[in-house]
GROMACS .gro file of N, CA and C in nm:
model
  483
    1MET      N    1   0.259  -0.629  -1.536
    1MET     CA    2   0.118  -0.630  -1.573
    1MET      C    3   0.036  -0.653  -1.463
    2SER      N    4  -0.081  -0.573  -1.457
    2SER     CA    5  -0.162  -0.583  -1.343
    2SER      C    6  -0.271  -0.686  -1.338
    3GLU      N    7  -0.299  -0.730  -1.212
    3GLU     CA    8  -0.386  -0.865  -1.205
    3GLU      C    9  -0.535  -0.823  -1.191
    4TRP      N   10  -0.540  -0.675  -1.217
    4TRP     CA   11  -0.684  -0.631  -1.189
    4TRP      C   12  -0.747  -0.607  -1.332
    5GLN      N   13  -0.874  -0.610  -1.376
    5GLN     CA   14  -0.948  -0.595  -1.478
    5GLN      C   15  -1.055  -0.472  -1.440
    6GLN      N   16  -1.073  -0.403  -1.513
    6GLN     CA   17  -1.181  -0.281  -1.535
    6GLN      C   18  -1.284  -0.339  -1.588
    7VAL      N   19  -1.393  -0.315  -1.498
    7VAL     CA   20  -1.551  -0.328  -1.557
    7VAL      C   21  -1.621  -0.199  -1.546
    8ASN      N   22  -1.674  -0.169  -1.660
    8ASN     CA   23  -1.758  -0.057  -1.665
    8ASN      C   24  -1.919  -0.093  -1.677
    9VAL      N   25  -1.986  -0.015  -1.590
    9VAL     CA   26  -2.121  -0.016  -1.572
    9VAL      C   27  -2.200   0.095  -1.598
   10ARG      N   28  -2.308   0.072  -1.677
   10ARG     CA   29  -2.378   0.188  -1.705
   10ARG      C   30  -2.533   0.182  -1.601
   11VAL      N   31  -2.533   0.326  -1.567
   11VAL     CA   32  -2.648   0.309  -1.460
   11VAL      C   33  -2.724   0.477  -1.508
   12ARG      N   34  -2.847   0.478  -1.461
   12ARG     CA   35  -2.893   0.625  -1.478
   12ARG      C   36  -2.848   0.714  -1.387
   13GLU      N   37  -2.833   0.835  -1.444
   13GLU     CA   38  -2.779   0.948  -1.365
   13GLU      C   39  -2.824   0.963  -1.227
   14SER      N   40  -2.942   0.924  -1.221
   14SER     CA   41  -3.012   0.963  -1.072
   14SER      C   42  -2.956   0.864  -0.990
   15ASN      N   43  -2.933   0.742  -1.026
   15ASN     CA   44  -2.872   0.635  -0.938
   15ASN      C   45  -2.721   0.651  -0.944
   16TYR      N   46  -2.653   0.711  -1.031
   16TYR     CA   47  -2.536   0.737  -1.033
   16TYR      C   48  -2.482   0.836  -0.924
   17GLU      N   49  -2.572   0.942  -0.910
   17GLU     CA   50  -2.551   1.047  -0.797
   17GLU      C   51  -2.558   0.973  -0.672
   18GLU      N   52  -2.677   0.919  -0.661
   18GLU     CA   53  -2.712   0.854  -0.523
   18GLU      C   54  -2.613   0.734  -0.488
   19TRP      N   55  -2.527   0.682  -0.571
   19TRP     CA   56  -2.449   0.569  -0.551
   19TRP      C   57  -2.320   0.644  -0.508
   20LYS      N   58  -2.276   0.733  -0.577
   20LYS     CA   59  -2.162   0.836  -0.560
   20LYS      C   60  -2.149   0.898  -0.420
   21GLU      N   61  -2.266   0.953  -0.378
   21GLU     CA   62  -2.277   1.016  -0.254
   21GLU      C   63  -2.242   0.918  -0.152
   22TYR      N   64  -2.345   0.803  -0.177
   22TYR     CA   65  -2.325   0.695  -0.054
   22TYR      C   66  -2.198   0.649  -0.052
   23ALA      N   67  -2.127   0.628  -0.156
   23ALA     CA   68  -1.978   0.552  -0.150
   23ALA      C   69  -1.879   0.634  -0.119
   24GLU      N   70  -1.887   0.773  -0.110
   24GLU     CA   71  -1.809   0.874  -0.065
   24GLU      C   72  -1.800   0.893   0.088
   25SER      N   73  -1.923   0.859   0.134
   25SER     CA   74  -1.948   0.867   0.300
   25SER      C   75  -1.946   0.757   0.341
   26GLU      N   76  -1.943   0.642   0.287
   26GLU     CA   77  -1.955   0.529   0.354
   26GLU      C   78  -1.836   0.416   0.307
   27TYR      N   79  -1.772   0.443   0.192
   27TYR     CA   80  -1.663   0.342   0.142
   27TYR      C   81  -1.558   0.448   0.082
   28GLY      N   82  -1.457   0.368   0.021
   28GLY     CA   83  -1.370   0.460  -0.030
   28GLY      C   84  -1.382   0.510  -0.180
   29GLY      N   85  -1.520   0.507  -0.217
   29GLY     CA   86  -1.539   0.530  -0.336
   29GLY      C   87  -1.617   0.451  -0.412
   30LEU      N   88  -1.672   0.474  -0.534
   30LEU     CA   89  -1.766   0.401  -0.602
   30LEU      C   90  -1.718   0.248  -0.637
   31SER      N   91  -1.579   0.248  -0.671
   31SER     CA   92  -1.515   0.113  -0.704
   31SER      C   93  -1.546   0.021  -0.556
   32ASP      N   94  -1.491   0.066  -0.462
   32ASP     CA   95  -1.516   0.005  -0.303
   32ASP      C   96  -1.680  -0.046  -0.287
   33LEU      N   97  -1.775   0.048  -0.313
   33LEU     CA   98  -1.919  -0.008  -0.295
   33LEU      C   99  -1.950  -0.116  -0.403
   34VAL      N  100  -1.897  -0.085  -0.504
   34VAL     CA  101  -1.955  -0.195  -0.602
   34VAL      C  102  -1.895  -0.327  -0.581
   35ARG      N  103  -1.770  -0.323  -0.541
   35ARG     CA  104  -1.686  -0.463  -0.515
   35ARG      C  105  -1.767  -0.534  -0.418
   36THR      N  106  -1.781  -0.438  -0.298
   36THR     CA  107  -1.826  -0.503  -0.180
   36THR      C  108  -1.986  -0.554  -0.223
   37ALA      N  109  -2.069  -0.473  -0.296
   37ALA     CA  110  -2.197  -0.523  -0.325
   37ALA      C  111  -2.195  -0.656  -0.409
   38VAL      N  112  -2.098  -0.676  -0.480
   38VAL     CA  113  -2.111  -0.791  -0.582
   38VAL      C  114  -2.052  -0.914  -0.488
   39ARG      N  115  -1.942  -0.863  -0.395
   39ARG     CA  116  -1.902  -0.971  -0.309
   39ARG      C  117  -2.020  -1.074  -0.246
   40ARG      N  118  -2.084  -0.946  -0.178
   40ARG     CA  119  -2.204  -0.989  -0.094
   40ARG      C  120  -2.311  -1.047  -0.188
   41GLU      N  121  -2.355  -1.016  -0.299
   41GLU     CA  122  -2.422  -1.090  -0.354
   41GLU      C  123  -2.383  -1.219  -0.425
   42ILE      N  124  -2.262  -1.255  -0.459
   42ILE     CA  125  -2.231  -1.383  -0.474
   42ILE      C  126  -2.229  -1.461  -0.350
   43ASP      N  127  -2.191  -1.431  -0.222
   43ASP     CA  128  -2.162  -1.486  -0.097
   43ASP      C  129  -2.316  -1.505  -0.038
   44GLY      N  130  -2.435  -1.456  -0.120
   44GLY     CA  131  -2.563  -1.460  -0.068
   44GLY      C  132  -2.567  -1.392   0.056
   45GLN      N  133  -2.524  -1.274   0.074
   45GLN     CA  134  -2.541  -1.196   0.182
   45GLN      C  135  -2.653  -1.083   0.123
   46HIS      N  136  -2.702  -1.089   0.037
   46HIS     CA  137  -2.793  -0.971  -0.020
   46HIS      C  138  -2.913  -0.980   0.107
   47ALA      N  139  -2.992  -0.856   0.095
   47ALA     CA  140  -3.109  -0.823   0.163
   47ALA      C  141  -3.197  -0.946   0.174
   48GLY      N  142  -3.232  -1.036   0.074
   48GLY     CA  143  -3.348  -1.121   0.077
   48GLY      C  144  -3.270  -1.241   0.159
   49ALA      N  145  -3.147  -1.268   0.180
   49ALA     CA  146  -3.080  -1.396   0.225
   49ALA      C  147  -3.135  -1.441   0.364
   50SER      N  148  -3.162  -1.581   0.365
   50SER     CA  149  -3.228  -1.628   0.522
   50SER      C  150  -3.134  -1.736   0.558
   51GLY      N  151  -3.148  -1.738   0.685
   51GLY     CA  152  -3.052  -1.839   0.724
   51GLY      C  153  -3.110  -1.863   0.891
   52GLY      N  154  -3.010  -1.953   0.959
   52GLY     CA  155  -3.040  -1.960   1.107
   52GLY      C  156  -2.937  -1.875   1.177
   53GLU      N  157  -2.899  -1.795   1.142
   53GLU     CA  158  -2.847  -1.673   1.237
   53GLU      C  159  -2.942  -1.577   1.298
   54SER      N  160  -2.880  -1.538   1.400
   54SER     CA  161  -2.980  -1.433   1.471
   54SER      C  162  -2.941  -1.328   1.430
   55ALA      N  163  -3.058  -1.210   1.453
   55ALA     CA  164  -3.013  -1.079   1.389
   55ALA      C  165  -2.892  -1.009   1.458
   56ALA      N  166  -2.831  -1.041   1.561
   56ALA     CA  167  -2.731  -1.002   1.629
   56ALA      C  168  -2.593  -1.063   1.545
   57GLU      N  169  -2.621  -1.173   1.547
   57GLU     CA  170  -2.502  -1.239   1.476
   57GLU      C  171  -2.470  -1.213   1.310
   58SER      N  172  -2.602  -1.195   1.232
   58SER     CA  173  -2.607  -1.131   1.116
   58SER      C  174  -2.536  -1.020   1.110
   59GLU      N  175  -2.546  -0.920   1.208
   59GLU     CA  176  -2.517  -0.792   1.201
   59GLU      C  177  -2.381  -0.788   1.225
   60THR      N  178  -2.320  -0.873   1.330
   60THR     CA  179  -2.163  -0.902   1.361
   60THR      C  180  -2.106  -0.941   1.223
   61VAL      N  181  -2.163  -1.043   1.160
   61VAL     CA  182  -2.099  -1.097   1.040
   61VAL      C  183  -2.076  -1.006   0.945
   62THR      N  184  -2.200  -0.914   0.916
   62THR     CA  185  -2.189  -0.813   0.834
   62THR      C  186  -2.083  -0.700   0.842
   63GLU      N  187  -2.076  -0.672   0.989
   63GLU     CA  188  -1.971  -0.592   1.033
   63GLU      C  189  -1.820  -0.627   0.979
   64VAL      N  190  -1.804  -0.749   1.008
   64VAL     CA  191  -1.676  -0.804   1.001
   64VAL      C  192  -1.644  -0.802   0.823
   65LEU      N  193  -1.733  -0.842   0.758
   65LEU     CA  194  -1.737  -0.835   0.602
   65LEU      C  195  -1.701  -0.716   0.556
   66GLU      N  196  -1.774  -0.602   0.606
   66GLU     CA  197  -1.750  -0.474   0.554
   66GLU      C  198  -1.610  -0.429   0.588
   67ALA      N  199  -1.559  -0.469   0.712
   67ALA     CA  200  -1.423  -0.425   0.736
   67ALA      C  201  -1.347  -0.476   0.666
   68ILE      N  202  -1.365  -0.622   0.614
   68ILE     CA  203  -1.267  -0.704   0.531
   68ILE      C  204  -1.269  -0.661   0.395
   69ASP      N  205  -1.403  -0.604   0.349
   69ASP     CA  206  -1.405  -0.527   0.210
   69ASP      C  207  -1.320  -0.420   0.208
   70ARG      N  208  -1.328  -0.344   0.305
   70ARG     CA  209  -1.258  -0.213   0.319
   70ARG      C  210  -1.115  -0.229   0.327
   71LEU      N  211  -1.075  -0.307   0.394
   71LEU     CA  212  -0.919  -0.354   0.395
   71LEU      C  213  -0.892  -0.414   0.238
   72GLU      N  214  -0.949  -0.512   0.214
   72GLU     CA  215  -0.913  -0.537   0.045
   72GLU      C  216  -0.942  -0.437  -0.036
   73ASN      N  217  -1.012  -0.330  -0.045
   73ASN     CA  218  -1.015  -0.237  -0.132
   73ASN      C  219  -0.876  -0.130  -0.088
   74THR      N  220  -0.868  -0.118   0.032
   74THR     CA  221  -0.721  -0.045   0.073
   74THR      C  222  -0.615  -0.106   0.026
   75ILE      N  223  -0.598  -0.232   0.033
   75ILE     CA  224  -0.489  -0.296  -0.040
   75ILE      C  225  -0.474  -0.297  -0.178
   76SER      N  226  -0.590  -0.320  -0.239
   76SER     CA  227  -0.611  -0.302  -0.390
   76SER      C  228  -0.577  -0.188  -0.431
   77GLY      N  229  -0.596  -0.086  -0.364
   77GLY     CA  230  -0.556   0.067  -0.391
   77GLY      C  231  -0.402   0.077  -0.374
   78MET      N  232  -0.346   0.035  -0.287
   78MET     CA  233  -0.221   0.048  -0.249
   78MET      C  234  -0.112  -0.040  -0.346
   79ASP      N  235  -0.181  -0.149  -0.388
   79ASP     CA  236  -0.124  -0.249  -0.498
   79ASP      C  237  -0.103  -0.159  -0.625
   80ASN      N  238  -0.213  -0.096  -0.655
   80ASN     CA  239  -0.217  -0.018  -0.777
   80ASN      C  240  -0.122   0.094  -0.777
   81ARG      N  241  -0.127   0.151  -0.670
   81ARG     CA  242  -0.028   0.274  -0.650
   81ARG      C  243   0.126   0.235  -0.664
   82LEU      N  244   0.148   0.111  -0.599
   82LEU     CA  245   0.295   0.038  -0.613
   82LEU      C  246   0.316  -0.033  -0.748
   83SER      N  247   0.226  -0.066  -0.811
   83SER     CA  248   0.254  -0.090  -0.953
   83SER      C  249   0.269   0.035  -1.033
   84VAL      N  250   0.246   0.122  -1.028
   84VAL     CA  251   0.262   0.250  -1.103
   84VAL      C  252   0.395   0.288  -1.062
   85VAL      N  253   0.436   0.277  -0.903
   85VAL     CA  254   0.578   0.308  -0.873
   85VAL      C  255   0.687   0.209  -0.951
   86ARG      N  256   0.639   0.104  -0.942
   86ARG     CA  257   0.734  -0.004  -0.995
   86ARG      C  258   0.741   0.029  -1.150
   87GLU      N  259   0.663   0.037  -1.224
   87GLU     CA  260   0.682   0.077  -1.351
   87GLU      C  261   0.755   0.199  -1.375
   88THR      N  262   0.729   0.319  -1.308
   88THR     CA  263   0.809   0.426  -1.319
   88THR      C  264   0.968   0.403  -1.300
   89VAL      N  265   0.983   0.334  -1.191
   89VAL     CA  266   1.137   0.305  -1.163
   89VAL      C  267   1.188   0.193  -1.304
   90GLU      N  268   1.117   0.103  -1.296
   90GLU     CA  269   1.180   0.027  -1.405
   90GLU      C  270   1.175   0.076  -1.569
   91SER      N  271   1.105   0.186  -1.565
   91SER     CA  272   1.107   0.255  -1.709
   91SER      C  273   1.198   0.364  -1.727
   92SER      N  274   1.259   0.434  -1.581
   92SER     CA  275   1.346   0.498  -1.591
   92SER      C  276   1.495   0.458  -1.628
   93GLY      N  277   1.501   0.387  -1.648
   93GLY     CA  278   1.645   0.280  -1.677
   93GLY      C  279   1.752   0.353  -1.627
   94PRO      N  280   1.845   0.409  -1.709
   94PRO     CA  281   1.980   0.461  -1.628
   94PRO      C  282   1.956   0.608  -1.545
   95ASP      N  283   1.828   0.646  -1.560
   95ASP     CA  284   1.825   0.772  -1.477
   95ASP      C  285   1.821   0.736  -1.332
   96PHE      N  286   1.766   0.622  -1.311
   96PHE     CA  287   1.743   0.557  -1.178
   96PHE      C  288   1.869   0.523  -1.105
   97SER      N  289   1.904   0.594  -0.984
   97SER     CA  290   2.042   0.565  -0.926
   97SER      C  291   1.981   0.491  -0.801
   98PHE      N  292   2.026   0.346  -0.788
   98PHE     CA  293   2.009   0.280  -0.668
   98PHE      C  294   2.084   0.340  -0.554
   99LYS      N  295   2.190   0.388  -0.558
   99LYS     CA  296   2.273   0.444  -0.479
   99LYS      C  297   2.184   0.581  -0.411
  100ALA      N  298   2.166   0.645  -0.485
  100ALA     CA  299   2.063   0.782  -0.473
  100ALA      C  300   1.955   0.750  -0.374
  101ALA      N  301   1.884   0.640  -0.424
  101ALA     CA  302   1.761   0.574  -0.332
  101ALA      C  303   1.796   0.542  -0.218
  102VAL      N  304   1.903   0.457  -0.188
  102VAL     CA  305   1.983   0.414  -0.062
  102VAL      C  306   1.998   0.567   0.001
  103ARG      N  307   2.069   0.637  -0.016
  103ARG     CA  308   2.139   0.740   0.046
  103ARG      C  309   2.001   0.823   0.096
  104GLU      N  310   1.900   0.843   0.009
  104GLU     CA  311   1.768   0.919   0.048
  104GLU      C  312   1.680   0.840   0.158
  105THR      N  313   1.706   0.728   0.133
  105THR     CA  314   1.631   0.635   0.245
  105THR      C  315   1.700   0.645   0.382
  106VAL      N  316   1.833   0.655   0.390
  106VAL     CA  317   1.901   0.684   0.516
  106VAL      C  318   1.836   0.777   0.585
  107PRO      N  319   1.795   0.790   0.716
  107PRO     CA  320   1.717   0.917   0.813
  107PRO      C  321   1.817   1.009   0.821
  108THR      N  322   1.765   1.119   0.840
  108THR     CA  323   1.852   1.225   0.904
  108THR      C  324   1.792   1.278   1.050
  109ASP      N  325   1.690   1.213   1.071
  109ASP     CA  326   1.638   1.221   1.206
  109ASP      C  327   1.618   1.102   1.297
  110GLY      N  328   1.692   0.986   1.267
  110GLY     CA  329   1.669   0.867   1.331
  110GLY      C  330   1.767   0.775   1.267
  111TYR      N  331   1.765   0.660   1.306
  111TYR     CA  332   1.850   0.521   1.272
  111TYR      C  333   1.792   0.430   1.193
  112LEU      N  334   1.837   0.367   1.103
  112LEU     CA  335   1.796   0.257   1.034
  112LEU      C  336   1.900   0.142   1.021
  113THR      N  337   1.869   0.015   1.020
  113THR     CA  338   1.976  -0.071   0.967
  113THR      C  339   1.968  -0.118   0.829
  114ALA      N  340   2.052  -0.202   0.778
  114ALA     CA  341   2.052  -0.193   0.672
  114ALA      C  342   1.952  -0.286   0.579
  115ALA      N  343   1.898  -0.385   0.685
  115ALA     CA  344   1.758  -0.479   0.656
  115ALA      C  345   1.648  -0.383   0.642
  116GLN      N  346   1.639  -0.272   0.728
  116GLN     CA  347   1.504  -0.195   0.725
  116GLN      C  348   1.507  -0.107   0.611
  117ILE      N  349   1.630  -0.056   0.568
  117ILE     CA  350   1.649   0.035   0.456
  117ILE      C  351   1.596  -0.060   0.321
  118ALA      N  352   1.660  -0.178   0.310
  118ALA     CA  353   1.623  -0.269   0.195
  118ALA      C  354   1.487  -0.302   0.185
  119ALA      N  355   1.397  -0.335   0.328
  119ALA     CA  356   1.288  -0.345   0.326
  119ALA      C  357   1.195  -0.225   0.259
  120ARG      N  358   1.240  -0.093   0.285
  120ARG     CA  359   1.170   0.003   0.262
  120ARG      C  360   1.176   0.038   0.101
  121LEU      N  361   1.297  -0.015   0.047
  121LEU     CA  362   1.322  -0.003  -0.099
  121LEU      C  363   1.312  -0.142  -0.184
  122ASP      N  364   1.234  -0.225  -0.124
  122ASP     CA  365   1.217  -0.376  -0.197
  122ASP      C  366   1.331  -0.420  -0.243
  123ALA      N  367   1.467  -0.401  -0.181
  123ALA     CA  368   1.569  -0.468  -0.239
  123ALA      C  369   1.656  -0.556  -0.150
  124LYS      N  370   1.738  -0.621  -0.211
  124LYS     CA  371   1.835  -0.701  -0.104
  124LYS      C  372   1.936  -0.645  -0.029
  125GLU      N  373   1.918  -0.690   0.099
  125GLU     CA  374   1.985  -0.642   0.189
  125GLU      C  375   2.148  -0.633   0.151
  126SER      N  376   2.200  -0.716   0.079
  126SER     CA  377   2.342  -0.744   0.059
  126SER      C  378   2.358  -0.608  -0.070
  127ASP      N  379   2.266  -0.586  -0.115
  127ASP     CA  380   2.288  -0.459  -0.196
  127ASP      C  381   2.283  -0.345  -0.112
  128VAL      N  382   2.220  -0.341  -0.052
  128VAL     CA  383   2.191  -0.210   0.042
  128VAL      C  384   2.321  -0.183   0.110
  129SER      N  385   2.350  -0.312   0.178
  129SER     CA  386   2.494  -0.302   0.244
  129SER      C  387   2.624  -0.224   0.182
  130GLY      N  388   2.621  -0.303   0.058
  130GLY     CA  389   2.747  -0.241  -0.047
  130GLY      C  390   2.745  -0.101  -0.071
  131VAL      N  391   2.602  -0.069  -0.089
  131VAL     CA  392   2.599   0.089  -0.137
  131VAL      C  393   2.635   0.182  -0.006
  132LEU      N  394   2.567   0.116   0.120
  132LEU     CA  395   2.606   0.185   0.248
  132LEU      C  396   2.761   0.188   0.276
  133GLU      N  397   2.825   0.086   0.251
  133GLU     CA  398   2.971   0.088   0.276
  133GLU      C  399   3.048   0.192   0.166
  134GLU      N  400   2.979   0.211   0.057
  134GLU     CA  401   3.048   0.314  -0.045
  134GLU      C  402   3.020   0.465  -0.012
  135LEU      N  403   2.878   0.466   0.065
  135LEU     CA  404   2.869   0.592   0.113
  135LEU      C  405   2.945   0.634   0.225
  136GLU      N  406   2.950   0.529   0.313
  136GLU     CA  407   3.013   0.560   0.439
  136GLU      C  408   3.157   0.606   0.429
  137ASP      N  409   3.255   0.539   0.293
  137ASP     CA  410   3.369   0.568   0.245
  137ASP      C  411   3.359   0.710   0.231
  138GLY      N  412   3.270   0.742   0.132
  138GLY     CA  413   3.276   0.880   0.072
  138GLY      C  414   3.246   1.009   0.187
  139VAL      N  415   3.218   0.926   0.327
  139VAL     CA  416   3.173   1.016   0.433
  139VAL      C  417   3.048   1.089   0.388
  140GLU      N  418   2.975   1.041   0.329
  140GLU     CA  419   2.824   1.073   0.308
  140GLU      C  420   2.726   1.043   0.405
  141ILE      N  421   2.762   0.927   0.476
  141ILE     CA  422   2.651   0.870   0.567
  141ILE      C  423   2.750   0.836   0.676
  142LEU      N  424   2.683   0.866   0.792
  142LEU     CA  425   2.765   0.815   0.916
  142LEU      C  426   2.702   0.710   0.994
  143GLN      N  427   2.792   0.599   1.031
  143GLN     CA  428   2.728   0.490   1.112
  143GLN      C  429   2.751   0.535   1.263
  144HIS      N  430   2.607   0.498   1.335
  144HIS     CA  431   2.605   0.542   1.471
  144HIS      C  432   2.580   0.401   1.538
  145GLY      N  433   2.682   0.349   1.584
  145GLY     CA  434   2.652   0.240   1.683
  145GLY      C  435   2.582   0.098   1.622
  146ALA      N  436   2.510   0.043   1.727
  146ALA     CA  437   2.455  -0.069   1.671
  146ALA      C  438   2.307  -0.074   1.712
  147ASP      N  439   2.210  -0.155   1.643
  147ASP     CA  440   2.072  -0.173   1.692
  147ASP      C  441   2.092  -0.254   1.840
  148PRO      N  442   2.002  -0.198   1.937
  148PRO     CA  443   2.019  -0.250   2.074
  148PRO      C  444   1.981  -0.405   2.061
  149ASP      N  445   1.871  -0.425   1.967
  149ASP     CA  446   1.809  -0.554   1.981
  149ASP      C  447   1.876  -0.671   1.890
  150THR      N  448   1.925  -0.617   1.764
  150THR     CA  449   2.013  -0.692   1.698
  150THR      C  450   2.146  -0.701   1.685
  151GLY      N  451   2.218  -0.592   1.726
  151GLY     CA  452   2.354  -0.582   1.722
  151GLY      C  453   2.378  -0.508   1.560
  152GLU      N  454   2.287  -0.523   1.467
  152GLU     CA  455   2.351  -0.457   1.355
  152GLU      C  456   2.379  -0.360   1.352
  153PRO      N  457   2.464  -0.289   1.244
  153PRO     CA  458   2.478  -0.132   1.259
  153PRO      C  459   2.365  -0.067   1.189
  154ARG      N  460   2.360   0.067   1.280
  154ARG     CA  461   2.261   0.135   1.228
  154ARG      C  462   2.305   0.289   1.178
  155TRP      N  463   2.234   0.308   1.066
  155TRP     CA  464   2.280   0.422   0.972
  155TRP      C  465   2.202   0.566   1.003
  156HIS      N  466   2.270   0.657   0.982
  156HIS     CA  467   2.223   0.794   1.002
  156HIS      C  468   2.262   0.878   0.908
  157ARG      N  469   2.200   0.957   0.843
  157ARG     CA  470   2.264   1.065   0.743
  157ARG      C  471   2.283   1.223   0.790
  158ASP      N  472   2.401   1.280   0.780
  158ASP     CA  473   2.382   1.414   0.824
  158ASP      C  474   2.275   1.490   0.730
  159GLY      N  475   2.215   1.592   0.809
  159GLY     CA  476   2.091   1.664   0.743
  159GLY      C  477   2.160   1.748   0.639
  160GLY      N  478   2.278   1.793   0.646
  160GLY     CA  479   2.356   1.911   0.566
  160GLY      C  480   2.430   1.828   0.460
  161VAL      N  481   2.431   1.688   0.444
  161VAL     CA  482   2.507   1.641   0.336
  161VAL      C  483   2.410   1.606   0.222
   0.00000   0.00000   0.00000
Protein backbone atom coordinates (compact mmCIF):
# COMPACT_ATOMS: atom_id res chain seq x y z
CA MET A 1 0.00 0.00 0.00
CA SER A 2 1.35 3.43 -0.95
CA GLU A 3 2.24 6.05 1.64
CA TRP A 4 1.04 8.77 -0.73
CA GLN A 5 -2.36 10.42 -0.93
CA GLN A 6 -3.77 12.13 -3.99
CA VAL A 7 -5.17 15.64 -3.61
CA ASN A 8 -7.33 17.15 -6.34
CA VAL A 9 -7.35 20.92 -6.79
CA ARG A 10 -9.76 22.89 -8.99
CA VAL A 11 -8.40 25.97 -10.78
CA ARG A 12 -9.58 28.21 -13.60
CA GLU A 13 -8.50 26.97 -17.00
CA SER A 14 -6.37 30.07 -17.61
CA ASN A 15 -4.52 29.46 -14.32
CA TYR A 16 -4.12 25.78 -15.15
CA GLU A 17 -2.45 26.52 -18.49
CA GLU A 18 -0.10 29.06 -16.85
CA TRP A 19 0.77 26.65 -14.00
CA LYS A 20 1.27 23.74 -16.38
CA GLU A 21 3.59 25.69 -18.69
CA TYR A 22 5.65 27.00 -15.77
CA ALA A 23 5.75 23.60 -14.05
CA GLU A 24 6.97 21.86 -17.20
CA SER A 25 9.76 24.40 -17.75
CA GLU A 26 10.89 24.86 -14.12
CA TYR A 27 9.80 21.70 -12.26
CA GLY A 28 9.12 18.04 -12.90
CA GLY A 29 5.46 18.77 -13.58
CA LEU A 30 2.40 20.19 -11.84
CA SER A 31 2.66 17.85 -8.85
CA ASP A 32 6.22 19.01 -8.18
CA LEU A 33 5.22 22.68 -8.45
CA VAL A 34 2.23 22.29 -6.11
CA ARG A 35 4.20 20.29 -3.51
CA THR A 36 6.98 22.89 -3.57
CA ALA A 37 4.58 25.83 -3.26
CA VAL A 38 2.66 24.24 -0.39
CA ARG A 39 5.88 23.33 1.44
CA ARG A 40 7.11 26.94 1.10
CA GLU A 41 3.82 28.33 2.38
CA ILE A 42 3.83 26.02 5.39
CA ASP A 43 7.47 26.88 6.12
CA GLY A 44 6.70 30.61 5.89
CA GLN A 45 8.85 31.11 2.79
CA HIS A 46 6.14 32.70 0.68
CA ALA A 47 6.66 36.06 -1.04
CA GLY A 48 5.45 38.11 1.93
CA ALA A 49 7.77 36.51 4.49
CA SER A 50 10.06 38.85 6.37
CA GLY A 51 13.08 38.05 8.45
CA GLY A 52 16.56 39.09 9.37
CA GLU A 53 18.26 37.45 6.38
CA SER A 54 20.02 39.43 3.69
CA ALA A 55 18.72 39.15 0.13
CA ALA A 56 21.71 36.99 -0.85
CA GLU A 57 21.19 34.63 2.11
CA SER A 58 17.50 34.41 1.35
CA GLU A 59 18.21 33.65 -2.31
CA THR A 60 20.74 30.96 -1.38
CA VAL A 61 18.32 29.37 1.07
CA THR A 62 15.61 29.46 -1.56
CA GLU A 63 17.89 27.78 -4.12
CA VAL A 64 18.84 25.06 -1.64
CA LEU A 65 15.21 24.46 -0.70
CA GLU A 66 14.23 24.27 -4.37
CA ALA A 67 16.98 21.72 -4.97
CA ILE A 68 15.77 19.69 -1.99
CA ASP A 69 12.18 19.89 -3.27
CA ARG A 70 13.29 18.66 -6.69
CA LEU A 71 15.18 15.78 -5.08
CA GLU A 72 12.17 14.87 -2.92
CA ASN A 73 9.94 14.95 -5.99
CA THR A 74 12.37 12.77 -7.93
CA ILE A 75 12.52 10.31 -5.04
CA SER A 76 8.75 10.23 -4.72
CA GLY A 77 8.45 9.51 -8.44
CA MET A 78 10.99 6.71 -8.16
CA ASP A 79 9.20 5.36 -5.09
CA ASN A 80 5.93 5.29 -7.01
CA ARG A 81 7.53 3.46 -9.94
CA LEU A 82 9.20 0.98 -7.57
CA SER A 83 5.84 0.32 -5.89
CA VAL A 84 4.33 -0.50 -9.26
CA VAL A 85 7.21 -2.87 -10.06
CA ARG A 86 6.91 -4.58 -6.66
CA GLU A 87 3.15 -4.99 -7.05
CA THR A 88 3.67 -6.43 -10.53
CA VAL A 89 6.29 -8.89 -9.32
CA GLU A 90 4.25 -9.90 -6.27
CA SER A 91 1.10 -10.38 -8.32
CA SER A 92 2.84 -12.40 -11.02
CA GLY A 93 2.97 -15.40 -8.68
CA PRO A 94 4.30 -18.61 -10.21
CA ASP A 95 5.06 -16.84 -13.52
CA PHE A 96 7.90 -14.94 -11.80
CA SER A 97 11.14 -16.88 -11.80
CA PHE A 98 13.77 -15.69 -9.35
CA LYS A 99 16.28 -17.85 -11.18
CA ALA A 100 15.47 -16.09 -14.45
CA ALA A 101 15.74 -12.69 -12.77
CA VAL A 102 19.17 -13.55 -11.38
CA ARG A 103 20.29 -14.90 -14.74
CA GLU A 104 19.17 -11.76 -16.58
CA THR A 105 20.89 -9.52 -14.01
CA VAL A 106 24.27 -11.16 -14.58
CA PRO A 107 25.94 -8.95 -17.20
CA THR A 108 27.26 -10.08 -20.57
CA ASP A 109 29.54 -7.06 -20.85
CA GLY A 110 31.13 -6.94 -17.41
CA TYR A 111 31.26 -8.63 -14.03
CA LEU A 112 29.19 -8.43 -10.84
CA THR A 113 29.51 -10.05 -7.44
CA ALA A 114 26.61 -11.90 -5.82
CA ALA A 115 26.20 -8.94 -3.44
CA GLN A 116 25.88 -6.52 -6.36
CA ILE A 117 23.34 -8.74 -8.09
CA ALA A 118 21.36 -9.09 -4.85
CA ALA A 119 21.33 -5.30 -4.43
CA ARG A 120 19.99 -4.83 -7.95
CA LEU A 121 17.22 -7.35 -7.30
CA ASP A 122 16.50 -6.22 -3.73
CA ALA A 123 17.09 -9.83 -2.67
CA LYS A 124 19.13 -11.74 -0.11
CA GLU A 125 22.73 -12.36 -1.12
CA SER A 126 22.51 -15.96 0.07
CA ASP A 127 19.51 -16.60 -2.22
CA VAL A 128 21.34 -15.06 -5.17
CA SER A 129 24.50 -17.09 -4.41
CA GLY A 130 22.46 -20.31 -4.40
CA VAL A 131 20.94 -19.53 -7.78
CA LEU A 132 24.36 -18.56 -9.20
CA GLU A 133 25.76 -21.90 -8.10
CA GLU A 134 22.85 -23.71 -9.80
CA LEU A 135 23.38 -21.71 -12.97
CA GLU A 136 27.13 -22.32 -12.88
CA ASP A 137 26.52 -26.06 -12.59
CA GLY A 138 24.28 -25.79 -15.65
CA VAL A 139 27.09 -23.99 -17.52
CA GLU A 140 24.78 -21.03 -18.11
CA ILE A 141 26.96 -18.57 -16.21
CA LEU A 142 30.71 -18.40 -16.13
CA GLN A 143 32.59 -17.29 -13.04
CA HIS A 144 35.63 -15.17 -13.82
CA GLY A 145 38.14 -14.55 -11.06
CA ALA A 146 37.56 -12.48 -7.98
CA ASP A 147 36.75 -8.86 -7.28
CA PRO A 148 40.12 -7.14 -6.83
CA ASP A 149 38.86 -5.14 -3.82
CA THR A 150 36.91 -7.75 -1.86
CA GLY A 151 38.12 -11.08 -3.21
CA GLU A 152 34.49 -12.15 -3.84
CA PRO A 153 33.74 -14.20 -6.97
CA ARG A 154 32.62 -12.11 -9.93
CA TRP A 155 30.03 -13.36 -12.40
CA HIS A 156 29.68 -12.91 -16.13
CA ARG A 157 27.13 -14.39 -18.54
CA ASP A 158 28.08 -15.50 -22.02
CA GLY A 159 26.12 -13.31 -24.42
CA GLY A 160 25.05 -16.30 -26.50
CA VAL A 161 23.63 -18.33 -23.60
